[in-house]
Tab-separated table of C-alpha atoms in Angstrom:
chain	number	residue	atom	x	y	z
A	1	MET	CA	0.000	0.000	0.000
A	2	LYS	CA	2.806	2.410	0.941
A	3	LEU	CA	4.582	1.496	-2.290
A	4	MET	CA	1.479	2.351	-4.339
A	5	ALA	CA	1.082	5.657	-2.506
A	6	LEU	CA	4.753	6.447	-3.115
A	7	GLN	CA	4.397	5.538	-6.809
A	8	LEU	CA	1.281	7.687	-7.080
A	9	LEU	CA	3.064	10.607	-5.398
A	10	LEU	CA	6.080	10.161	-7.683
A	11	TRP	CA	3.849	9.935	-10.753
A	12	HIS	CA	1.974	13.090	-9.657
A	13	SER	CA	5.219	15.031	-9.151
A	14	VAL	CA	6.478	13.944	-12.588
A	15	LEU	CA	3.155	14.976	-14.132
A	16	TRP	CA	3.376	18.365	-12.373
A	17	THR	CA	6.925	18.911	-13.696
A	18	VAL	CA	5.832	17.966	-17.219
A	19	GLN	CA	2.885	20.355	-17.034
A	20	GLU	CA	5.176	23.196	-15.956
A	21	ALA	CA	7.535	22.460	-18.837
A	22	THR	CA	4.800	22.020	-21.421
A	23	PRO	CA	4.869	24.809	-23.982
A	24	LEU	CA	1.873	27.018	-24.488
A	25	GLY	CA	-0.796	25.335	-26.546
A	26	PRO	CA	-2.674	26.536	-29.598
A	27	ALA	CA	-5.158	28.636	-27.641
A	28	SER	CA	-2.352	30.697	-26.134
A	29	ASN	CA	-4.164	34.012	-26.014
A	30	LEU	CA	-3.802	34.625	-29.743
A	31	PRO	CA	-7.042	35.751	-31.354
A	32	GLN	CA	-8.148	33.688	-34.328
A	33	SER	CA	-8.584	36.889	-36.351
A	34	PHE	CA	-4.895	37.714	-35.808
A	35	LEU	CA	-3.786	34.210	-36.777
A	36	PHE	CA	-5.930	34.090	-39.924
A	37	LYS	CA	-4.779	37.552	-40.998
A	38	CYS	CA	-1.136	36.515	-40.527
A	39	LEU	CA	-1.702	33.306	-42.486
A	40	GLU	CA	-3.246	35.298	-45.331
A	41	GLN	CA	-0.327	37.745	-45.301
A	42	LEU	CA	2.176	34.885	-45.282
A	43	ARG	CA	0.531	33.282	-48.331
A	44	LYS	CA	0.729	36.588	-50.199
A	45	ILE	CA	4.401	37.068	-49.287
A	46	GLN	CA	5.187	33.479	-50.271
A	47	ALA	CA	3.558	33.999	-53.673
A	48	ASN	CA	5.597	37.168	-54.266
A	49	GLY	CA	8.733	35.350	-53.107
A	50	VAL	CA	8.117	32.642	-55.697
A	51	VAL	CA	7.710	35.337	-58.368
A	52	LEU	CA	11.055	36.846	-57.301
A	53	GLN	CA	12.749	33.440	-57.481
A	54	GLU	CA	11.268	32.696	-60.908
A	55	ARG	CA	12.295	36.078	-62.310
A	56	LEU	CA	15.841	35.754	-60.972
A	57	CYS	CA	16.042	32.324	-62.549
A	58	ALA	CA	14.603	33.432	-65.897
A	59	THR	CA	16.479	36.738	-66.129
A	60	HIS	CA	19.879	35.844	-64.685
A	61	ASN	CA	19.973	32.034	-64.911
A	62	LEU	CA	20.472	31.816	-61.155
A	63	CYS	CA	18.169	28.926	-60.384
A	64	HIS	CA	20.022	26.858	-57.778
A	65	PRO	CA	20.504	28.593	-54.421
A	66	GLU	CA	22.368	25.568	-53.046
A	67	GLU	CA	25.201	26.418	-55.461
A	68	LEU	CA	25.528	29.885	-53.924
A	69	VAL	CA	25.624	28.999	-50.218
A	70	LEU	CA	29.343	29.691	-49.762
A	71	LEU	CA	28.959	33.086	-51.407
A	72	GLY	CA	26.014	33.741	-49.095
A	73	HIS	CA	28.177	33.093	-46.049
A	74	SER	CA	30.848	35.493	-47.259
A	75	LEU	CA	28.196	38.134	-47.988
A	76	GLY	CA	26.615	37.698	-44.549
A	77	ILE	CA	23.248	36.425	-45.774
A	78	SER	CA	21.952	34.348	-42.911
A	79	GLN	CA	18.822	32.364	-42.180
A	80	ALA	CA	16.572	33.823	-39.491
A	81	PRO	CA	16.127	31.361	-36.602
A	82	LEU	CA	12.749	30.097	-35.451
A	83	SER	CA	13.937	27.693	-32.752
A	84	SER	CA	11.351	28.961	-30.239
A	85	CYS	CA	8.630	28.033	-32.711
A	86	SER	CA	9.350	24.313	-33.053
A	87	SER	CA	6.426	22.083	-32.175
A	88	GLN	CA	8.500	20.338	-29.512
A	89	ALA	CA	9.633	23.547	-27.801
A	90	LEU	CA	6.989	26.112	-28.713
A	91	GLN	CA	7.384	29.208	-26.569
A	92	LEU	CA	4.744	31.706	-27.649
A	93	THR	CA	6.577	34.861	-26.579
A	94	GLY	CA	9.914	33.717	-27.971
A	95	CYS	CA	8.249	32.535	-31.162
A	96	LEU	CA	6.502	35.850	-31.769
A	97	ARG	CA	9.769	37.687	-31.130
A	98	GLN	CA	11.667	35.431	-33.533
A	99	LEU	CA	8.969	35.840	-36.181
A	100	HIS	CA	9.158	39.612	-35.815
A	101	SER	CA	12.972	39.666	-35.783
A	102	GLY	CA	13.139	37.382	-38.814
A	103	LEU	CA	10.745	39.550	-40.784
A	104	PHE	CA	12.776	42.598	-39.793
A	105	LEU	CA	15.945	40.851	-40.997
A	106	TYR	CA	14.398	40.024	-44.379
A	107	GLN	CA	13.161	43.604	-44.742
A	108	GLY	CA	16.779	44.705	-44.443
A	109	PHE	CA	17.970	42.075	-46.911
A	110	LEU	CA	15.360	43.168	-49.444
A	111	GLN	CA	16.402	46.775	-48.938
A	112	ALA	CA	20.022	45.791	-49.629
A	113	LEU	CA	18.879	44.263	-52.929
A	114	ALA	CA	17.476	47.591	-54.177
A	115	GLY	CA	18.758	48.298	-57.657
A	116	ILE	CA	19.149	44.624	-58.562
A	117	SER	CA	17.076	45.053	-61.719
A	118	PRO	CA	14.346	47.429	-62.900
A	119	LYS	CA	12.217	44.377	-63.760
A	120	LEU	CA	12.444	43.097	-60.188
A	121	ALA	CA	11.922	46.441	-58.429
A	122	PRO	CA	8.100	46.193	-58.215
A	123	THR	CA	8.285	42.661	-56.781
A	124	LEU	CA	10.942	43.693	-54.243
A	125	ASP	CA	8.898	46.748	-53.249
A	126	MET	CA	5.763	44.638	-52.795
A	127	LEU	CA	7.644	42.046	-50.734
A	128	HIS	CA	9.178	44.765	-48.577
A	129	LEU	CA	5.790	46.385	-47.885
A	130	ASP	CA	4.015	43.094	-47.202
A	131	ILE	CA	6.745	41.946	-44.830
A	132	ALA	CA	6.617	45.309	-43.036
A	133	ASP	CA	2.832	44.937	-42.623
A	134	LEU	CA	3.143	41.426	-41.216
A	135	ALA	CA	5.949	42.491	-38.857
A	136	THR	CA	3.779	45.381	-37.652
A	137	ASN	CA	0.832	43.053	-37.005
A	138	ILE	CA	3.012	40.696	-34.994
A	139	TRP	CA	4.500	43.605	-33.025
A	140	GLN	CA	1.021	44.950	-32.234
A	141	GLN	CA	-0.076	41.508	-31.062
A	142	MET	CA	2.984	41.278	-28.798
A	143	GLU	CA	2.085	44.694	-27.366
A	144	ASP	CA	-1.523	43.561	-26.826
A	145	LEU	CA	-0.232	40.508	-24.948
A	146	GLY	CA	2.205	42.648	-22.959
A	147	VAL	CA	5.224	40.692	-24.228
A	148	ALA	CA	6.769	43.196	-26.630
A	149	PRO	CA	10.374	44.094	-25.823
A	150	ALA	CA	10.901	47.619	-24.524
A	151	VAL	CA	12.809	48.479	-27.691
A	152	GLN	CA	12.247	47.128	-31.191
A	153	ALA	CA	15.129	45.282	-32.800
A	154	THR	CA	17.622	47.337	-34.725
A	155	GLN	CA	18.813	46.387	-38.160
A	156	GLY	CA	21.977	44.329	-38.029
A	157	THR	CA	24.800	44.401	-40.529
A	158	MET	CA	23.415	44.123	-44.030
A	159	PRO	CA	25.306	42.621	-46.935
A	160	ILE	CA	27.255	44.968	-49.165
A	161	PHE	CA	27.311	43.844	-52.754
A	162	THR	CA	30.399	44.863	-54.719
A	163	SER	CA	29.231	43.540	-58.075
A	164	ALA	CA	26.050	42.982	-60.048
A	165	PHE	CA	26.613	39.223	-59.803
A	166	GLN	CA	26.842	39.390	-56.002
A	167	ARG	CA	23.602	41.386	-55.873
A	168	ARG	CA	21.815	38.856	-58.115
A	169	ALA	CA	23.234	35.876	-56.232
A	170	GLY	CA	22.286	37.590	-52.980
A	171	GLY	CA	18.767	37.986	-54.341
A	172	VAL	CA	18.539	34.250	-55.021
A	173	LEU	CA	19.793	33.409	-51.528
A	174	VAL	CA	17.569	35.953	-49.787
A	175	ALA	CA	14.523	34.712	-51.717
A	176	ASP	CA	15.352	31.087	-50.891
A	177	ASN	CA	15.983	31.781	-47.198
A	178	LEU	CA	12.848	33.912	-47.022
A	179	GLN	CA	10.765	31.079	-48.511
A	180	SER	CA	12.136	28.596	-45.955
A	181	PHE	CA	11.418	31.049	-43.134
A	182	LEU	CA	7.889	31.701	-44.401
A	183	GLU	CA	7.107	27.991	-44.768
A	184	LEU	CA	8.038	27.343	-41.166
A	185	ALA	CA	6.215	30.475	-39.959
A	186	TYR	CA	3.116	29.373	-41.869
A	187	ARG	CA	3.174	25.904	-40.289
A	188	VAL	CA	3.572	27.408	-36.813
A	189	LEU	CA	0.728	29.890	-37.226
A	190	ARG	CA	-1.514	27.243	-38.804
A	191	HIS	CA	-0.789	24.984	-35.804
A	192	LEU	CA	-1.663	27.811	-33.414
A	193	ALA	CA	-4.898	28.462	-35.324
A	194	GLU	CA	-6.077	24.870	-34.907
A	195	PRO	CA	-8.825	24.445	-32.303
């Protein structure tokens, strides 16, 4: 009998520890209207990102970002992290901050690509504006939840392109990294929107 009581107490303490460590679930104070609006914005940005990739491929024959990875490292084109958004370790506050910071990073990358090509300028401008809108929505939601940092992130070091080829290659890498980021962000927000 004492052994069963001890096992029950041990099981209860383990369950309590697991509950404390469990990440916030889908209903984590995020309004459905916010989630659906973000999902819609993400789809629009993804579509424009695909257009950018296709135009870079068609215009400059730069169709394989994996061939440009080393150049990307030397140019300082990084992938924005979303480690706080993984389904195993979802931390709502950290995830929202990483989403916002990542969008802010890609805004800067797109700005650095200005002048890449007159044909691509409208697509870059649209991507830049749409990403800014989504970042603003996420920031406002963080403020509504009371989890926004006291100061917004500042733009880090942006790549400096010394040749037209570097700018075009940078465009391919930025578009590819942005698509990967958006795919993961979309999955996370879709998961959060599930009842």
